[in-house]
Structures are given as structure tokens and as C-alpha cells.
Amino acid sequence: MAHWLETMLLALIVSTSVIYAVYTLSSVRMKRIMLGWLIRCCGLKVYAWLSPRVSGCTHCTADLQKRTVVRQFEQGK
């Protein structure tokens, strides 16, 4: 059981690292696609929680951050 758990955790860490590397090295268009996928899968609350600096307000509530992020994406389209 411990070997299986260790393998799963290692796979999770490696896949997260690969996704982060692809995101970092990709173009702006690809980053928007990846962020759109993150929002569709996890929701705006998770996105706002993971990146509070997107809205430029680190002390704002999650609700305000979600509205700001939605407005930014709508303006970017």
C-alpha cells in the first residue's frame, strides 16, 4: 500500500511540475486557454484562491476577486 501511495504522490508532483513548466513557457494565448480550463474544472473560487495577485488585491474578499477576474476575462475576449 505504501509503495502505491508513494507512486501516486510522485506522479502527482511530476505532472504538476510539467503543467507548470508548460504554462510558464507558453504564449499568452496558450496561458488563457489553460486558465480557462482551470476555471471550468475548478471554478473561479479556486482560481481566485490560487492567484490573489491577478486582481491586484491581496486583502480583498474572494467574492470581489471573482468579480474582478470575470471582468478581466470578459475584457480580454
mmCIF file of N, CA and C in Angstrom:
data_model
loop_
_atom_site.group_PDB
_atom_site.id
_atom_site.type_symbol
_atom_site.label_atom_id
_atom_site.label_comp_id
_atom_site.label_asym_id
_atom_site.label_seq_id
_atom_site.Cartn_x
_atom_site.Cartn_y
_atom_site.Cartn_z
ATOM 1 N N MET A 1 0.822 -1.191 0.000
ATOM 2 C CA MET A 1 0.000 0.000 0.000
ATOM 3 C C MET A 1 0.868 1.256 0.000
ATOM 4 N N ALA A 2 1.949 1.253 0.774
ATOM 5 C CA ALA A 2 2.817 2.424 0.865
ATOM 6 C C ALA A 2 3.505 2.681 -0.475
ATOM 7 N N HIS A 3 3.881 1.614 -1.174
ATOM 8 C CA HIS A 3 4.524 1.778 -2.481
ATOM 9 C C HIS A 3 3.542 2.395 -3.477
ATOM 10 N N TRP A 4 2.291 1.965 -3.456
ATOM 11 C CA TRP A 4 1.267 2.502 -4.341
ATOM 12 C C TRP A 4 1.026 3.982 -4.050
ATOM 13 N N LEU A 5 0.950 4.338 -2.773
ATOM 14 C CA LEU A 5 0.744 5.731 -2.378
ATOM 15 C C LEU A 5 1.931 6.597 -2.786
ATOM 16 N N GLU A 6 3.124 6.075 -2.587
ATOM 17 C CA GLU A 6 4.326 6.808 -2.979
ATOM 18 C C GLU A 6 4.368 7.039 -4.489
ATOM 19 N N THR A 7 3.979 6.046 -5.251
ATOM 20 C CA THR A 7 3.949 6.177 -6.707
ATOM 21 C C THR A 7 2.920 7.213 -7.143
ATOM 22 N N MET A 8 1.762 7.218 -6.532
ATOM 23 C CA MET A 8 0.717 8.179 -6.875
ATOM 24 C C MET A 8 1.137 9.611 -6.523
ATOM 25 N N LEU A 9 1.740 9.803 -5.365
ATOM 26 C CA LEU A 9 2.198 11.131 -4.975
ATOM 27 C C LEU A 9 3.309 11.634 -5.894
ATOM 28 N N LEU A 10 4.207 10.756 -6.270
ATOM 29 C CA LEU A 10 5.279 11.118 -7.191
ATOM 30 C C LEU A 10 4.716 11.496 -8.563
ATOM 31 N N ALA A 11 3.742 10.737 -9.038
ATOM 32 C CA ALA A 11 3.105 11.043 -10.325
ATOM 33 C C ALA A 11 2.384 12.385 -10.250
ATOM 34 N N LEU A 12 1.730 12.682 -9.146
ATOM 35 C CA LEU A 12 1.046 13.958 -8.971
ATOM 36 C C LEU A 12 2.031 15.121 -8.983
ATOM 37 N N ILE A 13 3.140 14.973 -8.299
ATOM 38 C CA ILE A 13 4.156 16.029 -8.244
ATOM 39 C C ILE A 13 4.777 16.256 -9.619
ATOM 40 N N VAL A 14 5.103 15.186 -10.319
ATOM 41 C CA VAL A 14 5.723 15.305 -11.644
ATOM 42 C C VAL A 14 4.744 15.927 -12.633
ATOM 43 N N SER A 15 3.488 15.490 -12.624
ATOM 44 C CA SER A 15 2.515 16.052 -13.567
ATOM 45 C C SER A 15 2.243 17.521 -13.270
ATOM 46 N N THR A 16 2.186 17.901 -12.011
ATOM 47 C CA THR A 16 2.003 19.305 -11.652
ATOM 48 C C THR A 16 3.194 20.136 -12.111
ATOM 49 N N SER A 17 4.390 19.608 -11.975
ATOM 50 C CA SER A 17 5.582 20.320 -12.417
ATOM 51 C C SER A 17 5.597 20.497 -13.931
ATOM 52 N N VAL A 18 5.180 19.480 -14.653
ATOM 53 C CA VAL A 18 5.143 19.562 -16.113
ATOM 54 C C VAL A 18 4.110 20.598 -16.559
ATOM 55 N N ILE A 19 2.951 20.583 -15.936
ATOM 56 C CA ILE A 19 1.908 21.559 -16.284
ATOM 57 C C ILE A 19 2.392 22.974 -15.988
ATOM 58 N N TYR A 20 3.059 23.171 -14.864
ATOM 59 C CA TYR A 20 3.576 24.493 -14.526
ATOM 60 C C TYR A 20 4.648 24.941 -15.520
ATOM 61 N N ALA A 21 5.527 24.029 -15.920
ATOM 62 C CA ALA A 21 6.570 24.366 -16.890
ATOM 63 C C ALA A 21 5.966 24.740 -18.238
ATOM 64 N N VAL A 22 4.971 23.989 -18.683
ATOM 65 C CA VAL A 22 4.309 24.304 -19.955
ATOM 66 C C VAL A 22 3.616 25.657 -19.856
ATOM 67 N N TYR A 23 2.951 25.932 -18.749
ATOM 68 C CA TYR A 23 2.272 27.211 -18.565
ATOM 69 C C TYR A 23 3.275 28.365 -18.578
ATOM 70 N N THR A 24 4.382 28.207 -17.892
ATOM 71 C CA THR A 24 5.374 29.261 -17.792
ATOM 72 C C THR A 24 6.021 29.571 -19.141
ATOM 73 N N LEU A 25 6.277 28.552 -19.931
ATOM 74 C CA LEU A 25 6.985 28.736 -21.195
ATOM 75 C C LEU A 25 6.063 28.976 -22.385
ATOM 76 N N SER A 26 4.773 28.946 -22.179
ATOM 77 C CA SER A 26 3.841 29.060 -23.302
ATOM 78 C C SER A 26 3.535 30.515 -23.637
ATOM 79 N N SER A 27 2.858 30.686 -24.762
ATOM 80 C CA SER A 27 2.464 32.017 -25.207
ATOM 81 C C SER A 27 1.264 32.508 -24.402
ATOM 82 N N VAL A 28 0.909 33.773 -24.595
ATOM 83 C CA VAL A 28 -0.222 34.359 -23.872
ATOM 84 C C VAL A 28 -1.518 33.652 -24.243
ATOM 85 N N ARG A 29 -1.676 33.312 -25.512
ATOM 86 C CA ARG A 29 -2.898 32.628 -25.956
ATOM 87 C C ARG A 29 -3.050 31.278 -25.262
ATOM 88 N N MET A 30 -1.951 30.546 -25.171
ATOM 89 C CA MET A 30 -1.989 29.235 -24.512
ATOM 90 C C MET A 30 -2.265 29.390 -23.012
ATOM 91 N N LYS A 31 -1.712 30.430 -22.404
ATOM 92 C CA LYS A 31 -1.967 30.673 -20.981
ATOM 93 C C LYS A 31 -3.451 30.942 -20.744
ATOM 94 N N ARG A 32 -4.086 31.720 -21.624
ATOM 95 C CA ARG A 32 -5.524 31.982 -21.480
ATOM 96 C C ARG A 32 -6.336 30.705 -21.619
ATOM 97 N N ILE A 33 -5.925 29.839 -22.534
ATOM 98 C CA ILE A 33 -6.622 28.561 -22.705
ATOM 99 C C ILE A 33 -6.487 27.720 -21.439
ATOM 100 N N MET A 34 -5.281 27.668 -20.888
ATOM 101 C CA MET A 34 -5.053 26.878 -19.680
ATOM 102 C C MET A 34 -5.810 27.461 -18.485
ATOM 103 N N LEU A 35 -5.842 28.793 -18.365
ATOM 104 C CA LEU A 35 -6.587 29.412 -17.270
ATOM 105 C C LEU A 35 -8.084 29.196 -17.422
ATOM 106 N N GLY A 36 -8.568 29.235 -18.670
ATOM 107 C CA GLY A 36 -9.981 28.940 -18.919
ATOM 108 C C GLY A 36 -10.328 27.519 -18.519
ATOM 109 N N TRP A 37 -9.430 26.587 -18.807
ATOM 110 C CA TRP A 37 -9.631 25.188 -18.424
ATOM 111 C C TRP A 37 -9.655 25.051 -16.903
ATOM 112 N N LEU A 38 -8.747 25.765 -16.224
ATOM 113 C CA LEU A 38 -8.704 25.720 -14.762
ATOM 114 C C LEU A 38 -10.011 26.241 -14.172
ATOM 115 N N ILE A 39 -10.535 27.330 -14.742
ATOM 116 C CA ILE A 39 -11.784 27.895 -14.240
ATOM 117 C C ILE A 39 -12.950 26.955 -14.490
ATOM 118 N N ARG A 40 -12.998 26.329 -15.674
ATOM 119 C CA ARG A 40 -14.096 25.395 -15.966
ATOM 120 C C ARG A 40 -14.043 24.175 -15.055
ATOM 121 N N CYS A 41 -12.859 23.674 -14.783
ATOM 122 C CA CYS A 41 -12.742 22.456 -13.961
ATOM 123 C C CYS A 41 -12.882 22.732 -12.465
ATOM 124 N N CYS A 42 -12.256 23.789 -11.995
ATOM 125 C CA CYS A 42 -12.193 24.028 -10.553
ATOM 126 C C CYS A 42 -13.070 25.169 -10.071
ATOM 127 N N GLY A 43 -13.454 26.058 -10.962
ATOM 128 C CA GLY A 43 -14.283 27.188 -10.573
ATOM 129 C C GLY A 43 -13.460 28.431 -10.287
ATOM 130 N N LEU A 44 -14.159 29.559 -10.272
ATOM 131 C CA LEU A 44 -13.485 30.831 -10.033
ATOM 132 C C LEU A 44 -12.974 30.960 -8.609
ATOM 133 N N LYS A 45 -13.646 30.326 -7.669
ATOM 134 C CA LYS A 45 -13.213 30.440 -6.280
ATOM 135 C C LYS A 45 -11.825 29.841 -6.095
ATOM 136 N N VAL A 46 -11.579 28.677 -6.705
ATOM 137 C CA VAL A 46 -10.265 28.051 -6.615
ATOM 138 C C VAL A 46 -9.233 28.899 -7.351
ATOM 139 N N TYR A 47 -9.618 29.413 -8.524
ATOM 140 C CA TYR A 47 -8.696 30.254 -9.284
ATOM 141 C C TYR A 47 -8.326 31.516 -8.503
ATOM 142 N N ALA A 48 -9.315 32.169 -7.902
ATOM 143 C CA ALA A 48 -9.047 33.370 -7.118
ATOM 144 C C ALA A 48 -8.217 33.042 -5.876
ATOM 145 N N TRP A 49 -8.417 31.873 -5.318
ATOM 146 C CA TRP A 49 -7.659 31.455 -4.138
ATOM 147 C C TRP A 49 -6.206 31.175 -4.505
ATOM 148 N N LEU A 50 -5.982 30.557 -5.676
ATOM 149 C CA LEU A 50 -4.624 30.228 -6.085
ATOM 150 C C LEU A 50 -3.842 31.431 -6.582
ATOM 151 N N SER A 51 -4.524 32.420 -7.118
ATOM 152 C CA SER A 51 -3.817 33.579 -7.651
ATOM 153 C C SER A 51 -4.472 34.883 -7.205
ATOM 154 N N PRO A 52 -4.315 35.281 -5.961
ATOM 155 C CA PRO A 52 -4.944 36.506 -5.490
ATOM 156 C C PRO A 52 -4.339 37.755 -6.115
ATOM 157 N N ARG A 53 -3.135 37.674 -6.664
ATOM 158 C CA ARG A 53 -2.491 38.844 -7.250
ATOM 159 C C ARG A 53 -3.059 39.183 -8.622
ATOM 160 N N VAL A 54 -3.864 38.316 -9.209
ATOM 161 C CA VAL A 54 -4.432 38.589 -10.522
ATOM 162 C C VAL A 54 -5.283 39.842 -10.478
ATOM 163 N N SER A 55 -6.044 39.994 -9.428
ATOM 164 C CA SER A 55 -6.919 41.160 -9.324
ATOM 165 C C SER A 55 -6.185 42.375 -8.779
ATOM 166 N N GLY A 56 -4.941 42.200 -8.344
ATOM 167 C CA GLY A 56 -4.186 43.310 -7.789
ATOM 168 C C GLY A 56 -4.554 43.626 -6.357
ATOM 169 N N CYS A 57 -5.306 42.745 -5.725
ATOM 170 C CA CYS A 57 -5.786 42.997 -4.372
ATOM 171 C C CYS A 57 -5.588 41.734 -3.537
ATOM 172 N N THR A 58 -4.582 41.737 -2.697
ATOM 173 C CA THR A 58 -4.307 40.552 -1.895
ATOM 174 C C THR A 58 -5.148 40.499 -0.628
ATOM 175 N N HIS A 59 -5.747 41.607 -0.220
ATOM 176 C CA HIS A 59 -6.542 41.629 1.010
ATOM 177 C C HIS A 59 -8.050 41.644 0.751
ATOM 178 N N CYS A 60 -8.455 41.596 -0.524
ATOM 179 C CA CYS A 60 -9.879 41.625 -0.855
ATOM 180 C C CYS A 60 -10.526 40.265 -0.600
ATOM 181 N N THR A 61 -11.839 40.269 -0.477
ATOM 182 C CA THR A 61 -12.563 39.022 -0.273
ATOM 183 C C THR A 61 -12.557 38.208 -1.560
ATOM 184 N N ALA A 62 -12.817 36.927 -1.445
ATOM 185 C CA ALA A 62 -12.837 36.047 -2.614
ATOM 186 C C ALA A 62 -13.948 36.431 -3.575
ATOM 187 N N ASP A 63 -15.067 36.926 -3.049
ATOM 188 C CA ASP A 63 -16.177 37.333 -3.907
ATOM 189 C C ASP A 63 -15.790 38.506 -4.804
ATOM 190 N N LEU A 64 -15.122 39.491 -4.237
ATOM 191 C CA LEU A 64 -14.666 40.645 -5.013
ATOM 192 C C LEU A 64 -13.616 40.219 -6.035
ATOM 193 N N GLN A 65 -12.731 39.307 -5.657
ATOM 194 C CA GLN A 65 -11.710 38.826 -6.575
ATOM 195 C C GLN A 65 -12.354 38.091 -7.751
ATOM 196 N N LYS A 66 -13.391 37.295 -7.496
ATOM 197 C CA LYS A 66 -14.072 36.578 -8.576
ATOM 198 C C LYS A 66 -14.679 37.554 -9.568
ATOM 199 N N ARG A 67 -15.340 38.589 -9.066
ATOM 200 C CA ARG A 67 -15.941 39.578 -9.970
ATOM 201 C C ARG A 67 -14.883 40.282 -10.803
ATOM 202 N N THR A 68 -13.746 40.602 -10.187
ATOM 203 C CA THR A 68 -12.666 41.272 -10.908
ATOM 204 C C THR A 68 -12.096 40.356 -11.979
ATOM 205 N N VAL A 69 -11.905 39.084 -11.664
ATOM 206 C CA VAL A 69 -11.363 38.131 -12.627
ATOM 207 C C VAL A 69 -12.322 37.943 -13.788
ATOM 208 N N VAL A 70 -13.609 37.836 -13.522
ATOM 209 C CA VAL A 70 -14.606 37.681 -14.586
ATOM 210 C C VAL A 70 -14.576 38.906 -15.491
ATOM 211 N N ARG A 71 -14.509 40.081 -14.909
ATOM 212 C CA ARG A 71 -14.464 41.317 -15.701
ATOM 213 C C ARG A 71 -13.212 41.352 -16.572
ATOM 214 N N GLN A 72 -12.069 40.924 -16.029
ATOM 215 C CA GLN A 72 -10.830 40.918 -16.799
ATOM 216 C C GLN A 72 -10.904 39.957 -17.963
ATOM 217 N N PHE A 73 -11.465 38.768 -17.758
ATOM 218 C CA PHE A 73 -11.582 37.799 -18.837
ATOM 219 C C PHE A 73 -12.561 38.262 -19.915
ATOM 220 N N GLU A 74 -13.624 38.915 -19.502
ATOM 221 C CA GLU A 74 -14.586 39.426 -20.480
ATOM 222 C C GLU A 74 -13.975 40.543 -21.324
ATOM 223 N N GLN A 75 -13.149 41.372 -20.727
ATOM 224 C CA GLN A 75 -12.491 42.447 -21.463
ATOM 225 C C GLN A 75 -11.411 41.897 -22.389
ATOM 226 N N GLY A 76 -10.806 40.783 -22.011
ATOM 227 C CA GLY A 76 -9.738 40.182 -22.813
ATOM 228 C C GLY A 76 -10.217 39.444 -24.030
ATOM 229 N N LYS A 77 -11.501 39.136 -24.111
ATOM 230 C CA LYS A 77 -12.031 38.361 -25.248
ATOM 231 C C LYS A 77 -12.156 39.199 -26.480
#
